[in-house]
């Protein structure tokens, strides 16, 4: 592959967002580990490697392929992202990235496979026909619980049991709100392109309220499991309320969230690792 194509695929994969899929794997492994040796198990390493890069090429690549017409109106494609122009090597890269999921799938125990299958289904049908969840208000938000599924698979792979239902519910709600918040800068481009989303249906002000409410529910879901985790996640409804009442443009604030999410995810992971090492 030429350097130009590699650079294109790198930008297509949204490196700023890589930890949105790989981060939950780290959290899932940290909480699922029963001994230090579990942290470097083949299944854990394979899941992290897949969800760090290939999964992002697949998720964003299939999105770009099926959004080619829509993205003609999106200013983000001018600088921070790439605009798909029908290149065949992109389709090939998406297909290879999908096939690579077979590697971690071969290494995880059977009870982790439904989580991986759920991820693949939602990652595909969020953008691709016939379901194309991203064009249906509220289903676009609901389907983005897909980001918690790599973490659930990782937990199951190292713990030998499914993650707590409240943890999955809390992570799912968090992902829903994060996705919908990220759609706010796209409201006008999506409306011009005739795309209906939760954000276009609600409008900017009500979308802020929706995100705050869903993030608050996510924090509440974690309180019975660990009040400290619930308190940590309570920062999100506060932050979105701050954006809503401040003069900071949402399209600018949105680009700070990868750093915020990394700090929060690292705090959760380090807390879990402390318990594994000293428990």
Coordinates of C-alpha atoms in Angstrom, one line a residue:
X1 CA 0.0 0.0 0.0
X2 CA 1.3 3.4 -0.9
X3 CA 2.1 6.0 1.7
X4 CA -0.8 8.2 0.4
X5 CA -3.3 5.5 0.8
X6 CA -2.0 4.6 4.3
X7 CA -2.3 8.2 5.3
X8 CA -5.8 8.4 4.0
X9 CA -6.9 5.3 6.0
X10 CA -5.2 6.6 9.1
X11 CA -7.2 9.8 8.9
X12 CA -10.4 7.9 8.0
X13 CA -10.0 5.9 11.2
X14 CA -10.2 9.0 13.3
X15 CA -7.2 8.5 15.6
X16 CA -8.5 11.0 18.0
X17 CA -11.4 8.6 18.7
X18 CA -9.5 5.3 18.7
X19 CA -9.9 4.9 22.5
X20 CA -13.7 5.1 22.2
X21 CA -13.6 1.5 21.1
X22 CA -10.2 0.3 22.6
X23 CA -10.7 2.2 25.9
X24 CA -13.7 0.1 26.9
X25 CA -11.6 -3.0 26.3
X26 CA -9.0 -1.7 28.8
X27 CA -11.8 -1.0 31.3
X28 CA -13.4 -4.4 30.8
X29 CA -10.1 -6.2 31.2
X30 CA -9.2 -4.2 34.3
X31 CA -12.5 -5.0 36.0
X32 CA -12.7 -8.6 34.8
X33 CA -9.2 -9.6 35.8
X34 CA -9.0 -11.9 38.8
X35 CA -5.2 -11.9 38.8
X36 CA -2.4 -9.8 37.3
X37 CA -1.7 -12.5 34.7
X38 CA -5.2 -12.0 33.2
X39 CA -4.2 -8.5 32.0
X40 CA -1.9 -9.8 29.3
X41 CA -3.9 -12.8 28.3
X42 CA -4.0 -13.6 24.5
X43 CA -7.7 -12.8 24.4
X44 CA -7.2 -9.4 26.1
X45 CA -4.3 -8.4 23.8
X46 CA -6.1 -9.5 20.7
X47 CA -9.2 -7.6 21.6
X48 CA -7.3 -4.4 22.4
X49 CA -5.3 -4.6 19.2
X50 CA -8.4 -5.2 17.1
X51 CA -10.4 -2.4 18.6
X52 CA -7.6 0.0 18.6
X53 CA -7.2 0.2 14.8
X54 CA -9.0 -2.3 12.6
X55 CA -12.3 -1.8 14.3
X56 CA -12.0 2.0 13.8
X57 CA -11.2 1.5 10.1
X58 CA -14.3 -0.6 9.8
X59 CA -16.7 1.5 11.8
X60 CA -15.7 4.9 10.2
X61 CA -14.9 3.4 6.8
X62 CA -18.4 1.9 6.4
X63 CA -19.8 5.1 7.7
X64 CA -17.9 7.1 5.1
X65 CA -18.8 4.8 2.2
X66 CA -22.6 5.0 2.9
X67 CA -22.5 8.7 3.7
X68 CA -20.7 9.9 0.6
X69 CA -23.7 12.0 -0.5
X70 CA -24.4 13.4 3.0
X71 CA -20.7 14.3 3.6
X72 CA -20.7 16.6 0.6
X73 CA -22.4 19.1 3.0
X74 CA -20.3 18.4 6.1
X75 CA -17.5 20.9 6.8
X76 CA -15.7 18.5 9.1
X77 CA -14.7 16.6 6.0
X78 CA -12.6 19.5 4.8
X79 CA -9.9 19.3 7.5
X80 CA -10.4 17.0 10.5
X81 CA -11.7 14.0 8.5
X82 CA -11.6 12.7 5.0
X83 CA -14.3 12.8 2.3
X84 CA -14.8 9.4 0.6
X85 CA -14.7 9.7 -3.2
X86 CA -15.4 6.1 -4.3
X87 CA -11.9 4.8 -3.9
X88 CA -11.8 1.0 -4.2
X89 CA -9.0 0.6 -1.7
X90 CA -11.2 2.0 1.0
X91 CA -13.8 -0.7 0.4
X92 CA -11.1 -3.3 0.5
X93 CA -9.7 -1.9 3.7
X94 CA -13.2 -2.0 5.3
X95 CA -13.7 -5.6 4.2
X96 CA -10.2 -6.7 5.6
X97 CA -11.0 -4.9 8.9
X98 CA -14.2 -6.8 9.2
X99 CA -12.5 -10.1 8.5
X100 CA -9.8 -9.4 11.2
X101 CA -12.5 -9.6 13.9
X102 CA -12.1 -13.4 13.4
X103 CA -8.8 -13.2 15.2
X104 CA -10.0 -12.1 18.7
X105 CA -13.2 -14.1 18.1
X106 CA -11.0 -17.3 17.9
X107 CA -9.3 -16.5 21.2
X108 CA -12.1 -15.5 23.4
X109 CA -14.4 -18.0 25.2
X110 CA -17.8 -18.7 23.8
X111 CA -19.7 -16.5 26.3
X112 CA -17.9 -13.4 24.9
X113 CA -18.9 -14.1 21.3
X114 CA -22.5 -12.7 21.6
X115 CA -21.0 -9.3 22.7
X116 CA -18.7 -9.3 19.6
X117 CA -21.6 -10.3 17.3
X118 CA -23.7 -7.5 18.7
X119 CA -20.9 -5.0 18.1
X120 CA -20.5 -6.1 14.5
X121 CA -24.2 -6.0 13.8
X122 CA -24.7 -2.5 15.2
X123 CA -21.4 -1.2 13.8
X124 CA -22.6 -2.3 10.3
X125 CA -26.3 -1.4 10.4
X126 CA -25.7 2.0 12.0
X127 CA -24.5 3.1 8.6
X128 CA -25.4 0.4 6.1
X129 CA -28.8 -0.5 4.6
X130 CA -31.3 -2.0 5.1
X131 CA -31.5 -0.7 8.7
X132 CA -29.2 2.3 8.6
X133 CA -30.0 3.3 12.2
X134 CA -28.3 6.6 11.9
X135 CA -31.1 8.1 9.8
X136 CA -33.8 7.3 12.4
X137 CA -34.2 9.6 15.4
X138 CA -33.6 7.9 18.7
X139 CA -32.6 4.6 17.0
X140 CA -29.4 6.4 16.0
X141 CA -28.8 7.2 19.7
X142 CA -29.9 3.8 21.0
X143 CA -27.8 1.8 18.5
X144 CA -24.6 3.6 19.7
X145 CA -24.5 1.5 22.8
X146 CA -22.3 -0.5 20.5
X147 CA -19.3 1.2 22.0
X148 CA -19.7 -0.6 25.3
X149 CA -19.8 -4.0 23.7
X150 CA -16.0 -4.4 23.2
X151 CA -15.6 -3.8 26.9
X152 CA -18.3 -6.3 27.7
X153 CA -16.6 -8.9 25.5
X154 CA -13.2 -8.2 27.2
X155 CA -14.7 -8.5 30.7
X156 CA -16.3 -11.8 29.7
X157 CA -13.1 -13.1 28.1
X158 CA -11.0 -12.6 31.2
X159 CA -13.6 -13.1 34.0
X160 CA -15.3 -16.1 32.5
X161 CA -18.7 -14.6 33.2
X162 CA -20.8 -11.8 31.8
X163 CA -20.4 -8.3 33.1
X164 CA -22.9 -6.9 35.6
X165 CA -26.1 -5.8 33.9
X166 CA -26.0 -2.4 35.5
X167 CA -22.5 -1.8 34.2
X168 CA -23.6 -2.6 30.6
X169 CA -26.7 -0.4 31.0
X170 CA -24.6 2.4 32.4
X171 CA -22.1 2.1 29.6
X172 CA -24.8 1.9 27.0
X173 CA -26.5 5.0 28.3
X174 CA -23.2 6.9 28.4
X175 CA -22.5 5.9 24.8
X176 CA -25.9 7.0 23.7
X177 CA -25.4 10.5 25.2
X178 CA -21.9 10.8 23.8
X179 CA -23.1 9.9 20.3
X180 CA -26.0 12.4 20.4
X181 CA -23.8 15.2 21.8
X182 CA -21.3 14.5 18.9
X183 CA -24.2 15.0 16.4
X184 CA -25.0 18.5 17.6
X185 CA -22.3 20.1 15.3
X186 CA -23.8 18.2 12.4
X187 CA -27.4 19.4 12.8
X188 CA -27.4 22.0 10.0
X189 CA -25.3 19.9 7.5
X190 CA -27.6 16.9 8.2
X191 CA -30.7 19.0 7.7
X192 CA -29.4 20.3 4.4
X193 CA -28.7 16.8 3.4
X194 CA -32.2 15.6 4.4
X195 CA -30.8 13.3 7.2
X196 CA -33.0 12.9 10.3
X197 CA -31.2 12.2 13.6
X198 CA -32.0 12.6 17.2
X199 CA -30.2 15.9 17.2
X200 CA -32.0 17.2 14.1
X201 CA -35.4 16.1 15.5
X202 CA -34.8 17.8 18.9
X203 CA -32.8 20.8 17.9
X204 CA -29.7 22.1 19.7
X205 CA -31.2 23.2 23.0
X206 CA -33.3 20.1 23.6
X207 CA -30.5 17.9 22.5
X208 CA -28.4 19.4 25.3
X209 CA -31.1 18.5 27.7
X210 CA -31.4 15.0 26.3
X211 CA -27.7 14.3 26.7
X212 CA -27.7 15.7 30.2
X213 CA -30.6 13.4 31.2
X214 CA -29.1 10.3 29.6
X215 CA -25.6 11.0 31.1
X216 CA -27.3 11.4 34.5
X217 CA -29.0 8.0 34.1
X218 CA -25.7 6.5 33.2
X219 CA -24.0 7.8 36.3
X220 CA -27.0 6.6 38.4
X221 CA -26.7 3.1 37.0
X222 CA -23.1 2.8 38.3
X223 CA -23.9 4.0 41.9
X224 CA -25.1 0.6 43.1
X225 CA -22.0 -1.0 41.7
X226 CA -19.5 1.6 42.9
X227 CA -20.6 5.0 44.1
X228 CA -17.2 6.4 43.2
X229 CA -17.7 5.4 39.5
X230 CA -21.1 7.0 39.6
X231 CA -19.7 10.2 41.1
X232 CA -17.0 10.3 38.4
X233 CA -19.5 9.9 35.6
X234 CA -21.7 12.6 37.1
X235 CA -19.2 15.1 35.6
X236 CA -20.8 14.6 32.1
X237 CA -24.3 16.1 32.8
X238 CA -22.4 19.0 34.5
X239 CA -20.2 19.5 31.5
X240 CA -22.9 19.4 28.9
X241 CA -24.9 21.9 31.0
X242 CA -21.8 24.1 31.0
X243 CA -21.5 24.0 27.2
X244 CA -25.2 24.8 26.8
X245 CA -25.0 28.0 28.8
X246 CA -21.5 29.1 27.8
X247 CA -20.3 31.0 24.8
X248 CA -18.1 28.0 23.7
X249 CA -19.2 26.7 20.3
X250 CA -20.3 23.1 20.5
X251 CA -18.3 22.2 17.5
X252 CA -15.2 23.4 19.4
X253 CA -16.2 21.8 22.7
X254 CA -16.8 18.5 21.0
X255 CA -13.1 18.1 20.2
X256 CA -12.2 18.3 23.8
X257 CA -14.2 15.2 24.7
X258 CA -11.7 12.6 23.6
X259 CA -9.3 14.0 26.2
X260 CA -12.0 14.2 28.8
X261 CA -13.1 10.7 28.1
X262 CA -9.5 9.4 28.2
X263 CA -9.0 10.9 31.7
X264 CA -12.3 9.4 33.0
X265 CA -11.5 6.0 31.4
X266 CA -8.0 6.0 32.8
X267 CA -9.4 6.8 36.3
X268 CA -11.8 3.9 36.1
X269 CA -9.1 1.6 34.8
X270 CA -6.5 2.6 37.4
X271 CA -9.1 2.1 40.2
X272 CA -9.9 -1.4 38.9
X273 CA -6.2 -2.3 38.5
X274 CA -5.5 -1.1 42.1
X275 CA -8.2 -3.5 43.3
X276 CA -6.7 -6.4 41.2
X277 CA -3.1 -5.8 42.4
X278 CA -4.0 -5.1 46.1
X279 CA -7.2 -7.0 46.4

